[in-house]
């Protein structure tokens, strides 16, 4: 494929290419480039926010470039300070190992596993000697490290910064040196860390990598970026019908954001959609169903998308609860509502449950649950509604 077409694909729905001139020079070589994407196994599940950058990697994979998925099993022990107002509690090696086990299967839903190289940064970072570490640290000044917005804010607020946190961007940058990366992908919040890779590669006599950043996906509540810990995420390992229901629950305004970031609709296309809704040529519900179907088809499968949409229409448009997602529960005399929702896999955190209950979004057999401490007696045939578009039937 000619360079102009490759550039068009690489730049589509990205936030920035730094610097574009270097990318053109690399493409002009006419050989496969080494594409790096790193993720720390800080949680067992990846979500649609991760899918944004994974899909960009798939495009590069389809162009014939060598894609390297780096699992940060060493850097997870530190925790990326990006966006954090305080030091993260360290993960144990057991937690990291448990979280890592699920990553390959989840990533393989988007990337071709046969053309995917998976590496672990513990293989080289754990072998650095004190001498190696001293040489690495000597290549970066403290002034540069504390330019990070996260660190600057913490210092202004008299919040402590662990010295190990200062090392995180150095380790991520050193990964690029070890892998001799040509391009590194990441979200816009990773820009500082990605640029550190360019800086270190130059110091180690390598051609510096090009940075390609993707926009951040807002969570289901339209607030901060999608995050499992905030309870506003759709996990890539969730059942397709549950993911479809969550997508249908987002606001109409957030729908445009998802169309742009997950489906690559242009500003012009979205402007036309908005005009069609305003002039009542299209109902926003139909647009949202099309969006949810397209996202499930892209990141799950077309068959699962068809099934999820059919189930949604039976449940929420025809009110036929025989199509509700059946969940078999053990016999309980009574169960805390939060534990019940977790057993149903309707939520992942207690804070998510509290948000839903406080907003009156949890119903059992038509009755709203408003007490966070409520006890429920599960019974066969019980209908539990969570949010606008998730319904469970106790088996």
mmCIF file of C-alpha atoms in Angstrom:
data_model
loop_
_atom_site.group_PDB
_atom_site.id
_atom_site.type_symbol
_atom_site.label_atom_id
_atom_site.label_comp_id
_atom_site.label_asym_id
_atom_site.label_seq_id
_atom_site.Cartn_x
_atom_site.Cartn_y
_atom_site.Cartn_z
ATOM 1 C CA UNK A 1 0.000 0.000 0.000
ATOM 2 C CA UNK A 2 1.295 3.472 -0.863
ATOM 3 C CA UNK A 3 2.516 5.739 1.930
ATOM 4 C CA UNK A 4 -0.286 8.289 1.521
ATOM 5 C CA UNK A 5 -2.946 5.595 2.070
ATOM 6 C CA UNK A 6 -1.071 4.112 5.042
ATOM 7 C CA UNK A 7 -0.811 7.569 6.608
ATOM 8 C CA UNK A 8 -4.529 8.120 6.136
ATOM 9 C CA UNK A 9 -5.330 4.842 7.939
ATOM 10 C CA UNK A 10 -2.825 5.400 10.767
ATOM 11 C CA UNK A 11 -4.032 8.962 11.396
ATOM 12 C CA UNK A 12 -7.752 8.135 11.272
ATOM 13 C CA UNK A 13 -9.421 8.775 14.659
ATOM 14 C CA UNK A 14 -6.076 9.381 16.354
ATOM 15 C CA UNK A 15 -5.350 12.345 18.589
ATOM 16 C CA UNK A 16 -1.763 12.996 17.522
ATOM 17 C CA UNK A 17 1.174 11.604 15.529
ATOM 18 C CA UNK A 18 4.478 12.860 16.973
ATOM 19 C CA UNK A 19 6.246 13.731 14.719
ATOM 20 C CA UNK A 20 4.469 12.969 11.453
ATOM 21 C CA UNK A 21 7.605 13.678 9.408
ATOM 22 C CA UNK A 22 9.433 10.837 11.200
ATOM 23 C CA UNK A 23 6.554 8.470 10.486
ATOM 24 C CA UNK A 24 6.750 9.245 6.773
ATOM 25 C CA UNK A 25 10.515 8.555 6.797
ATOM 26 C CA UNK A 26 9.948 5.200 8.504
ATOM 27 C CA UNK A 27 7.224 4.203 6.039
ATOM 28 C CA UNK A 28 9.450 5.182 3.106
ATOM 29 C CA UNK A 29 11.858 2.387 4.075
ATOM 30 C CA UNK A 30 9.292 -0.066 2.724
ATOM 31 C CA UNK A 31 9.858 -2.641 5.487
ATOM 32 C CA UNK A 32 7.552 -3.764 8.318
ATOM 33 C CA UNK A 33 7.791 -1.443 11.330
ATOM 34 C CA UNK A 34 7.906 -2.636 14.943
ATOM 35 C CA UNK A 35 4.710 -1.471 16.671
ATOM 36 C CA UNK A 36 4.659 -1.445 20.475
ATOM 37 C CA UNK A 37 1.659 -1.289 22.798
ATOM 38 C CA UNK A 38 2.104 -1.882 26.499
ATOM 39 C CA UNK A 39 -0.514 -2.539 29.172
ATOM 40 C CA UNK A 40 -0.008 -3.233 32.861
ATOM 41 C CA UNK A 41 -2.056 -6.136 34.283
ATOM 42 C CA UNK A 42 -3.514 -4.042 37.125
ATOM 43 C CA UNK A 43 -6.962 -5.665 36.693
ATOM 44 C CA UNK A 44 -8.071 -9.002 35.215
ATOM 45 C CA UNK A 45 -10.336 -7.481 32.577
ATOM 46 C CA UNK A 46 -9.719 -5.182 29.654
ATOM 47 C CA UNK A 47 -12.579 -2.917 28.573
ATOM 48 C CA UNK A 48 -13.794 -0.879 25.603
ATOM 49 C CA UNK A 49 -11.473 1.954 26.601
ATOM 50 C CA UNK A 50 -8.549 -0.392 25.923
ATOM 51 C CA UNK A 51 -10.233 -1.499 22.684
ATOM 52 C CA UNK A 52 -9.746 1.981 21.195
ATOM 53 C CA UNK A 53 -5.961 1.639 21.055
ATOM 54 C CA UNK A 54 -6.108 -2.126 20.375
ATOM 55 C CA UNK A 55 -8.166 -1.486 17.235
ATOM 56 C CA UNK A 56 -5.584 1.061 16.072
ATOM 57 C CA UNK A 57 -2.974 -1.657 16.563
ATOM 58 C CA UNK A 58 -5.097 -4.049 14.504
ATOM 59 C CA UNK A 59 -5.072 -1.558 11.637
ATOM 60 C CA UNK A 60 -1.269 -1.499 11.740
ATOM 61 C CA UNK A 61 -1.226 -5.295 11.945
ATOM 62 C CA UNK A 62 -3.466 -5.470 8.860
ATOM 63 C CA UNK A 63 -1.025 -3.156 7.050
ATOM 64 C CA UNK A 64 1.637 -5.838 7.523
ATOM 65 C CA UNK A 65 3.638 -4.311 10.366
ATOM 66 C CA UNK A 66 5.052 -6.329 13.282
ATOM 67 C CA UNK A 67 2.878 -5.777 16.336
ATOM 68 C CA UNK A 68 4.259 -6.351 19.831
ATOM 69 C CA UNK A 69 1.893 -6.484 22.782
ATOM 70 C CA UNK A 70 3.873 -5.811 25.922
ATOM 71 C CA UNK A 71 2.463 -6.991 29.239
ATOM 72 C CA UNK A 72 3.923 -4.793 31.959
ATOM 73 C CA UNK A 73 4.220 -7.413 34.667
ATOM 74 C CA UNK A 74 7.237 -5.566 36.121
ATOM 75 C CA UNK A 75 5.866 -2.015 35.834
ATOM 76 C CA UNK A 76 2.562 -3.180 37.373
ATOM 77 C CA UNK A 77 4.473 -3.594 40.625
ATOM 78 C CA UNK A 78 5.025 0.175 40.631
ATOM 79 C CA UNK A 79 1.760 1.356 39.142
ATOM 80 C CA UNK A 80 1.509 4.044 36.479
ATOM 81 C CA UNK A 81 1.184 7.418 38.266
ATOM 82 C CA UNK A 82 -0.663 8.881 35.258
ATOM 83 C CA UNK A 83 -3.771 10.706 36.463
ATOM 84 C CA UNK A 84 -3.302 9.569 40.057
ATOM 85 C CA UNK A 85 -3.565 12.023 42.933
ATOM 86 C CA UNK A 86 -1.843 9.633 45.327
ATOM 87 C CA UNK A 87 0.568 6.704 45.308
ATOM 88 C CA UNK A 88 -1.037 3.435 44.208
ATOM 89 C CA UNK A 89 -0.901 0.485 46.589
ATOM 90 C CA UNK A 90 1.521 -2.090 45.114
ATOM 91 C CA UNK A 91 0.158 -5.266 43.572
ATOM 92 C CA UNK A 92 1.446 -8.627 44.719
ATOM 93 C CA UNK A 93 3.098 -10.994 42.252
ATOM 94 C CA UNK A 94 0.121 -13.343 42.699
ATOM 95 C CA UNK A 95 -2.345 -10.589 41.736
ATOM 96 C CA UNK A 96 -0.267 -9.676 38.693
ATOM 97 C CA UNK A 97 -0.025 -13.304 37.583
ATOM 98 C CA UNK A 98 -3.786 -13.792 37.979
ATOM 99 C CA UNK A 99 -4.572 -10.662 35.981
ATOM 100 C CA UNK A 100 -2.070 -11.552 33.247
ATOM 101 C CA UNK A 101 -3.688 -14.934 32.548
ATOM 102 C CA UNK A 102 -6.753 -13.385 30.913
ATOM 103 C CA UNK A 103 -5.017 -10.738 28.796
ATOM 104 C CA UNK A 104 -4.005 -12.816 25.774
ATOM 105 C CA UNK A 105 -7.517 -14.218 25.227
ATOM 106 C CA UNK A 106 -9.066 -10.765 25.515
ATOM 107 C CA UNK A 107 -6.539 -9.105 23.190
ATOM 108 C CA UNK A 108 -7.020 -11.943 20.678
ATOM 109 C CA UNK A 109 -10.643 -10.850 20.237
ATOM 110 C CA UNK A 110 -9.313 -7.820 18.357
ATOM 111 C CA UNK A 111 -5.812 -8.708 17.131
ATOM 112 C CA UNK A 112 -4.836 -11.711 15.015
ATOM 113 C CA UNK A 113 -3.146 -13.966 17.612
ATOM 114 C CA UNK A 114 -1.136 -15.748 14.896
ATOM 115 C CA UNK A 115 0.579 -12.479 13.970
ATOM 116 C CA UNK A 116 0.996 -11.161 17.496
ATOM 117 C CA UNK A 117 4.194 -11.120 19.520
ATOM 118 C CA UNK A 118 3.587 -11.051 23.287
ATOM 119 C CA UNK A 119 6.429 -10.008 25.597
ATOM 120 C CA UNK A 120 6.779 -9.314 29.344
ATOM 121 C CA UNK A 121 8.928 -6.451 30.568
ATOM 122 C CA UNK A 122 10.018 -8.380 33.656
ATOM 123 C CA UNK A 123 12.269 -10.352 31.293
ATOM 124 C CA UNK A 124 14.664 -7.407 31.032
ATOM 125 C CA UNK A 125 13.708 -4.911 33.751
ATOM 126 C CA UNK A 126 14.150 -7.448 36.554
ATOM 127 C CA UNK A 127 17.697 -8.113 35.302
ATOM 128 C CA UNK A 128 18.910 -4.494 35.501
ATOM 129 C CA UNK A 129 21.789 -4.177 37.956
ATOM 130 C CA UNK A 130 22.356 -1.210 40.257
ATOM 131 C CA UNK A 131 24.940 -0.013 37.748
ATOM 132 C CA UNK A 132 22.438 -0.314 34.886
ATOM 133 C CA UNK A 133 19.834 1.572 36.909
ATOM 134 C CA UNK A 134 22.286 4.365 37.701
ATOM 135 C CA UNK A 135 23.151 4.756 33.998
ATOM 136 C CA UNK A 136 19.438 4.799 33.096
ATOM 137 C CA UNK A 137 18.597 7.438 35.714
ATOM 138 C CA UNK A 138 21.540 9.571 34.559
ATOM 139 C CA UNK A 139 19.863 10.030 31.154
ATOM 140 C CA UNK A 140 16.927 12.017 32.604
ATOM 141 C CA UNK A 141 16.872 15.098 34.836
ATOM 142 C CA UNK A 142 14.607 15.518 37.847
ATOM 143 C CA UNK A 143 13.373 18.800 36.374
ATOM 144 C CA UNK A 144 12.072 16.917 33.334
ATOM 145 C CA UNK A 145 10.327 14.251 35.402
ATOM 146 C CA UNK A 146 8.473 16.709 37.620
ATOM 147 C CA UNK A 147 7.195 18.540 34.539
ATOM 148 C CA UNK A 148 4.514 15.849 34.533
ATOM 149 C CA UNK A 149 1.153 17.402 35.283
ATOM 150 C CA UNK A 150 0.334 14.627 37.802
ATOM 151 C CA UNK A 151 3.472 15.301 39.830
ATOM 152 C CA UNK A 152 3.122 19.084 39.620
ATOM 153 C CA UNK A 153 -0.428 18.913 40.983
ATOM 154 C CA UNK A 154 0.607 16.644 43.824
ATOM 155 C CA UNK A 155 3.428 18.965 44.844
ATOM 156 C CA UNK A 156 1.080 21.956 44.757
ATOM 157 C CA UNK A 157 -1.324 20.070 47.030
ATOM 158 C CA UNK A 158 1.475 18.830 49.313
ATOM 159 C CA UNK A 159 0.704 15.229 48.329
ATOM 160 C CA UNK A 160 3.642 12.807 48.614
ATOM 161 C CA UNK A 161 5.334 11.330 45.522
ATOM 162 C CA UNK A 162 7.095 8.011 45.966
ATOM 163 C CA UNK A 163 10.584 7.913 44.422
ATOM 164 C CA UNK A 164 9.636 4.649 42.691
ATOM 165 C CA UNK A 165 6.879 6.545 40.840
ATOM 166 C CA UNK A 166 9.518 8.765 39.235
ATOM 167 C CA UNK A 167 11.048 5.611 37.780
ATOM 168 C CA UNK A 168 7.865 4.493 36.018
ATOM 169 C CA UNK A 169 8.268 6.612 32.841
ATOM 170 C CA UNK A 170 11.953 5.592 32.672
ATOM 171 C CA UNK A 171 11.011 1.917 32.747
ATOM 172 C CA UNK A 172 8.309 2.382 30.095
ATOM 173 C CA UNK A 173 10.790 4.288 27.949
ATOM 174 C CA UNK A 174 13.439 1.619 28.438
ATOM 175 C CA UNK A 175 10.940 -0.963 27.149
ATOM 176 C CA UNK A 176 11.063 0.872 23.806
ATOM 177 C CA UNK A 177 14.869 0.695 23.836
ATOM 178 C CA UNK A 178 14.777 -3.037 24.517
ATOM 179 C CA UNK A 179 12.211 -3.665 21.768
ATOM 180 C CA UNK A 180 13.722 -1.160 19.300
ATOM 181 C CA UNK A 181 10.197 0.146 18.702
ATOM 182 C CA UNK A 182 9.446 2.203 15.579
ATOM 183 C CA UNK A 183 5.988 3.273 16.744
ATOM 184 C CA UNK A 184 4.465 3.235 20.215
ATOM 185 C CA UNK A 185 0.704 3.474 20.713
ATOM 186 C CA UNK A 186 -1.106 4.815 23.750
ATOM 187 C CA UNK A 187 -3.927 6.997 25.021
ATOM 188 C CA UNK A 188 -3.493 10.754 25.233
ATOM 189 C CA UNK A 189 -2.889 10.439 28.984
ATOM 190 C CA UNK A 190 0.262 8.427 28.176
ATOM 191 C CA UNK A 191 1.965 11.141 26.116
ATOM 192 C CA UNK A 192 4.660 11.925 28.707
ATOM 193 C CA UNK A 193 5.610 8.256 29.095
ATOM 194 C CA UNK A 194 5.619 7.702 25.328
ATOM 195 C CA UNK A 195 7.878 10.679 24.730
ATOM 196 C CA UNK A 196 10.267 9.296 27.338
ATOM 197 C CA UNK A 197 10.733 6.324 25.004
ATOM 198 C CA UNK A 198 11.858 8.688 22.208
ATOM 199 C CA UNK A 199 14.220 10.465 24.595
ATOM 200 C CA UNK A 200 15.870 7.277 25.847
ATOM 201 C CA UNK A 201 16.163 5.679 22.405
ATOM 202 C CA UNK A 202 18.166 8.695 21.223
ATOM 203 C CA UNK A 203 20.462 8.369 24.267
ATOM 204 C CA UNK A 204 20.992 4.682 23.471
ATOM 205 C CA UNK A 205 21.861 5.458 19.844
ATOM 206 C CA UNK A 206 18.579 4.250 18.337
ATOM 207 C CA UNK A 207 16.293 5.935 15.853
ATOM 208 C CA UNK A 208 13.533 7.413 18.070
ATOM 209 C CA UNK A 209 10.063 5.958 17.910
ATOM 210 C CA UNK A 210 7.023 7.795 16.572
ATOM 211 C CA UNK A 211 4.195 8.406 19.048
ATOM 212 C CA UNK A 212 0.606 7.681 17.973
ATOM 213 C CA UNK A 213 -1.986 8.628 20.603
ATOM 214 C CA UNK A 214 -5.668 7.738 20.609
ATOM 215 C CA UNK A 215 -8.434 9.699 22.373
ATOM 216 C CA UNK A 216 -9.739 8.529 25.740
ATOM 217 C CA UNK A 217 -13.155 6.888 25.887
ATOM 218 C CA UNK A 218 -15.487 8.424 28.445
ATOM 219 C CA UNK A 219 -17.187 6.041 30.866
ATOM 220 C CA UNK A 220 -20.835 5.012 30.673
ATOM 221 C CA UNK A 221 -21.795 7.853 33.008
ATOM 222 C CA UNK A 222 -20.246 10.440 30.689
ATOM 223 C CA UNK A 223 -17.752 11.489 33.336
ATOM 224 C CA UNK A 224 -14.109 10.390 33.703
ATOM 225 C CA UNK A 225 -12.436 7.986 31.285
ATOM 226 C CA UNK A 226 -13.723 4.427 31.263
ATOM 227 C CA UNK A 227 -12.354 2.479 34.227
ATOM 228 C CA UNK A 228 -13.291 -0.774 35.950
ATOM 229 C CA UNK A 229 -12.505 0.754 39.341
ATOM 230 C CA UNK A 230 -15.011 3.569 38.713
ATOM 231 C CA UNK A 231 -17.744 1.129 37.699
ATOM 232 C CA UNK A 232 -18.339 2.889 34.365
ATOM 233 C CA UNK A 233 -16.824 0.312 32.016
ATOM 234 C CA UNK A 234 -17.819 -2.424 29.561
ATOM 235 C CA UNK A 235 -15.442 -5.354 29.864
ATOM 236 C CA UNK A 236 -14.285 -7.144 26.724
ATOM 237 C CA UNK A 237 -14.962 -10.443 28.498
ATOM 238 C CA UNK A 238 -18.576 -9.552 29.364
ATOM 239 C CA UNK A 239 -21.391 -11.400 27.560
ATOM 240 C CA UNK A 240 -22.350 -9.581 24.367
ATOM 241 C CA UNK A 241 -25.975 -9.102 25.439
ATOM 242 C CA UNK A 242 -24.884 -7.427 28.680
ATOM 243 C CA UNK A 243 -22.437 -5.178 26.816
ATOM 244 C CA UNK A 244 -25.190 -4.276 24.324
ATOM 245 C CA UNK A 245 -27.536 -3.354 27.182
ATOM 246 C CA UNK A 246 -24.894 -1.115 28.759
ATOM 247 C CA UNK A 247 -24.310 0.643 25.437
ATOM 248 C CA UNK A 248 -28.046 1.288 25.126
ATOM 249 C CA UNK A 249 -28.021 2.891 28.577
ATOM 250 C CA UNK A 250 -25.666 5.748 27.687
ATOM 251 C CA UNK A 251 -27.011 9.254 27.101
ATOM 252 C CA UNK A 252 -27.778 10.503 23.602
ATOM 253 C CA UNK A 253 -24.966 13.072 23.916
ATOM 254 C CA UNK A 254 -22.446 10.370 24.842
ATOM 255 C CA UNK A 255 -23.574 8.320 21.838
ATOM 256 C CA UNK A 256 -21.840 10.790 19.483
ATOM 257 C CA UNK A 257 -18.574 10.385 21.412
ATOM 258 C CA UNK A 258 -18.767 6.571 21.148
ATOM 259 C CA UNK A 259 -19.609 6.726 17.439
ATOM 260 C CA UNK A 260 -16.557 8.900 16.805
ATOM 261 C CA UNK A 261 -14.023 7.017 18.940
ATOM 262 C CA UNK A 262 -15.149 3.382 18.619
ATOM 263 C CA UNK A 263 -16.661 3.382 15.123
ATOM 264 C CA UNK A 264 -14.555 6.096 13.425
ATOM 265 C CA UNK A 265 -17.520 8.161 12.240
ATOM 266 C CA UNK A 266 -16.284 11.514 10.967
ATOM 267 C CA UNK A 267 -17.361 14.902 12.326
ATOM 268 C CA UNK A 268 -19.362 15.433 9.138
ATOM 269 C CA UNK A 269 -21.188 12.111 9.524
ATOM 270 C CA UNK A 270 -22.029 12.838 13.167
ATOM 271 C CA UNK A 271 -23.228 16.343 12.267
ATOM 272 C CA UNK A 272 -25.584 14.752 9.726
ATOM 273 C CA UNK A 273 -26.856 12.240 12.317
ATOM 274 C CA UNK A 274 -27.594 15.106 14.727
ATOM 275 C CA UNK A 275 -29.417 17.017 12.008
ATOM 276 C CA UNK A 276 -31.505 13.935 11.127
ATOM 277 C CA UNK A 277 -32.508 13.578 14.796
ATOM 278 C CA UNK A 278 -33.279 17.286 15.177
ATOM 279 C CA UNK A 279 -35.458 17.261 12.065
ATOM 280 C CA UNK A 280 -37.114 14.004 13.258
ATOM 281 C CA UNK A 281 -36.053 11.959 10.250
ATOM 282 C CA UNK A 282 -34.396 9.445 12.589
ATOM 283 C CA UNK A 283 -35.250 8.452 16.160
ATOM 284 C CA UNK A 284 -32.231 8.542 18.525
ATOM 285 C CA UNK A 285 -33.187 5.060 19.814
ATOM 286 C CA UNK A 286 -32.713 3.615 16.322
ATOM 287 C CA UNK A 287 -29.347 5.338 15.964
ATOM 288 C CA UNK A 288 -28.249 4.012 19.336
ATOM 289 C CA UNK A 289 -29.301 0.470 18.409
ATOM 290 C CA UNK A 290 -27.257 0.748 15.206
ATOM 291 C CA UNK A 291 -24.292 2.022 17.228
ATOM 292 C CA UNK A 292 -24.545 -0.759 19.833
ATOM 293 C CA UNK A 293 -24.893 -3.416 17.122
ATOM 294 C CA UNK A 294 -21.844 -2.087 15.234
ATOM 295 C CA UNK A 295 -19.686 -1.971 18.380
ATOM 296 C CA UNK A 296 -20.649 -5.519 19.430
ATOM 297 C CA UNK A 297 -20.054 -6.752 15.869
ATOM 298 C CA UNK A 298 -16.586 -5.151 15.827
ATOM 299 C CA UNK A 299 -15.339 -6.209 19.265
ATOM 300 C CA UNK A 300 -17.360 -9.425 19.857
ATOM 301 C CA UNK A 301 -18.809 -10.866 16.630
ATOM 302 C CA UNK A 302 -21.572 -10.127 14.081
ATOM 303 C CA UNK A 303 -23.506 -13.215 15.244
ATOM 304 C CA UNK A 304 -23.421 -12.074 18.888
ATOM 305 C CA UNK A 305 -24.446 -8.572 17.793
ATOM 306 C CA UNK A 306 -27.536 -9.933 16.003
ATOM 307 C CA UNK A 307 -28.461 -12.080 19.008
ATOM 308 C CA UNK A 308 -27.944 -9.240 21.519
ATOM 309 C CA UNK A 309 -30.067 -6.844 19.485
ATOM 310 C CA UNK A 310 -32.870 -9.383 19.099
ATOM 311 C CA UNK A 311 -32.849 -10.064 22.838
ATOM 312 C CA UNK A 312 -32.917 -6.325 23.580
ATOM 313 C CA UNK A 313 -35.918 -5.788 21.308
ATOM 314 C CA UNK A 314 -37.809 -8.709 22.872
ATOM 315 C CA UNK A 315 -37.075 -7.524 26.408
ATOM 316 C CA UNK A 316 -37.395 -3.764 26.228
ATOM 317 C CA UNK A 317 -39.617 -3.109 23.264
ATOM 318 C CA UNK A 318 -41.943 -6.111 23.507
ATOM 319 C CA UNK A 319 -41.576 -6.564 27.311
ATOM 320 C CA UNK A 320 -41.137 -10.316 26.869
ATOM 321 C CA UNK A 321 -39.153 -11.297 29.984
ATOM 322 C CA UNK A 322 -38.822 -14.900 28.827
ATOM 323 C CA UNK A 323 -35.782 -13.564 26.934
ATOM 324 C CA UNK A 324 -34.175 -12.130 30.073
ATOM 325 C CA UNK A 325 -30.626 -13.208 30.878
ATOM 326 C CA UNK A 326 -31.130 -16.227 33.146
ATOM 327 C CA UNK A 327 -28.808 -16.577 36.122
ATOM 328 C CA UNK A 328 -28.723 -19.645 38.322
ATOM 329 C CA UNK A 329 -28.244 -18.804 41.997
ATOM 330 C CA UNK A 330 -27.461 -21.020 44.941
ATOM 331 C CA UNK A 331 -30.138 -21.186 47.630
ATOM 332 C CA UNK A 332 -29.904 -18.131 49.876
ATOM 333 C CA UNK A 333 -32.183 -17.252 52.793
ATOM 334 C CA UNK A 334 -31.207 -13.633 52.250
ATOM 335 C CA UNK A 335 -28.498 -11.833 50.352
ATOM 336 C CA UNK A 336 -27.166 -8.272 50.547
ATOM 337 C CA UNK A 337 -28.294 -6.413 47.428
ATOM 338 C CA UNK A 338 -24.683 -5.567 46.516
ATOM 339 C CA UNK A 339 -23.629 -9.228 46.749
ATOM 340 C CA UNK A 340 -26.644 -10.176 44.646
ATOM 341 C CA UNK A 341 -25.675 -7.706 41.923
ATOM 342 C CA UNK A 342 -22.086 -8.961 42.002
ATOM 343 C CA UNK A 343 -23.295 -12.582 41.747
ATOM 344 C CA UNK A 344 -25.326 -11.584 38.694
ATOM 345 C CA UNK A 345 -22.139 -9.920 37.318
ATOM 346 C CA UNK A 346 -24.229 -6.784 36.855
ATOM 347 C CA UNK A 347 -21.554 -4.773 38.685
ATOM 348 C CA UNK A 348 -17.910 -5.174 39.598
ATOM 349 C CA UNK A 349 -17.573 -2.797 42.559
ATOM 350 C CA UNK A 350 -19.623 -1.764 45.595
ATOM 351 C CA UNK A 351 -19.280 1.892 44.573
ATOM 352 C CA UNK A 352 -20.944 1.074 41.245
ATOM 353 C CA UNK A 353 -23.801 -0.600 43.138
ATOM 354 C CA UNK A 354 -24.204 2.441 45.397
ATOM 355 C CA UNK A 355 -24.356 4.781 42.423
ATOM 356 C CA UNK A 356 -27.064 2.672 40.767
ATOM 357 C CA UNK A 357 -29.106 2.244 43.957
ATOM 358 C CA UNK A 358 -28.893 5.928 44.924
ATOM 359 C CA UNK A 359 -30.148 6.896 41.467
ATOM 360 C CA UNK A 360 -33.104 4.475 41.685
ATOM 361 C CA UNK A 361 -31.751 2.307 38.877
ATOM 362 C CA UNK A 362 -32.133 -1.116 40.566
ATOM 363 C CA UNK A 363 -35.556 -2.779 40.519
ATOM 364 C CA UNK A 364 -36.694 -6.193 41.748
ATOM 365 C CA UNK A 365 -40.020 -7.415 40.410
ATOM 366 C CA UNK A 366 -40.903 -3.849 39.521
ATOM 367 C CA UNK A 367 -40.018 -2.333 42.912
ATOM 368 C CA UNK A 368 -37.126 0.123 43.196
ATOM 369 C CA UNK A 369 -34.391 -0.745 45.694
ATOM 370 C CA UNK A 370 -33.370 2.478 47.458
ATOM 371 C CA UNK A 371 -31.562 1.110 50.517
ATOM 372 C CA UNK A 372 -27.883 0.271 49.953
ATOM 373 C CA UNK A 373 -28.052 -2.109 52.944
ATOM 374 C CA UNK A 374 -31.154 -3.960 51.721
ATOM 375 C CA UNK A 375 -31.359 -7.755 52.046
ATOM 376 C CA UNK A 376 -33.052 -9.731 49.273
ATOM 377 C CA UNK A 377 -34.511 -13.235 49.305
ATOM 378 C CA UNK A 378 -33.754 -14.598 45.795
ATOM 379 C CA UNK A 379 -36.559 -16.671 44.336
ATOM 380 C CA UNK A 380 -36.975 -18.555 41.083
ATOM 381 C CA UNK A 381 -38.528 -16.330 38.421
ATOM 382 C CA UNK A 382 -37.504 -13.083 40.151
ATOM 383 C CA UNK A 383 -36.875 -10.281 37.636
ATOM 384 C CA UNK A 384 -34.016 -7.924 38.473
ATOM 385 C CA UNK A 385 -33.550 -4.783 36.405
ATOM 386 C CA UNK A 386 -30.258 -2.882 36.594
ATOM 387 C CA UNK A 387 -30.071 0.494 34.899
ATOM 388 C CA UNK A 388 -32.238 1.104 31.854
ATOM 389 C CA UNK A 389 -31.334 -1.873 29.746
ATOM 390 C CA UNK A 390 -30.141 -4.856 31.769
ATOM 391 C CA UNK A 391 -32.630 -7.451 32.968
ATOM 392 C CA UNK A 392 -31.853 -10.722 34.794
ATOM 393 C CA UNK A 393 -34.147 -13.607 35.635
ATOM 394 C CA UNK A 394 -33.348 -15.830 38.594
ATOM 395 C CA UNK A 395 -33.325 -19.482 37.622
#
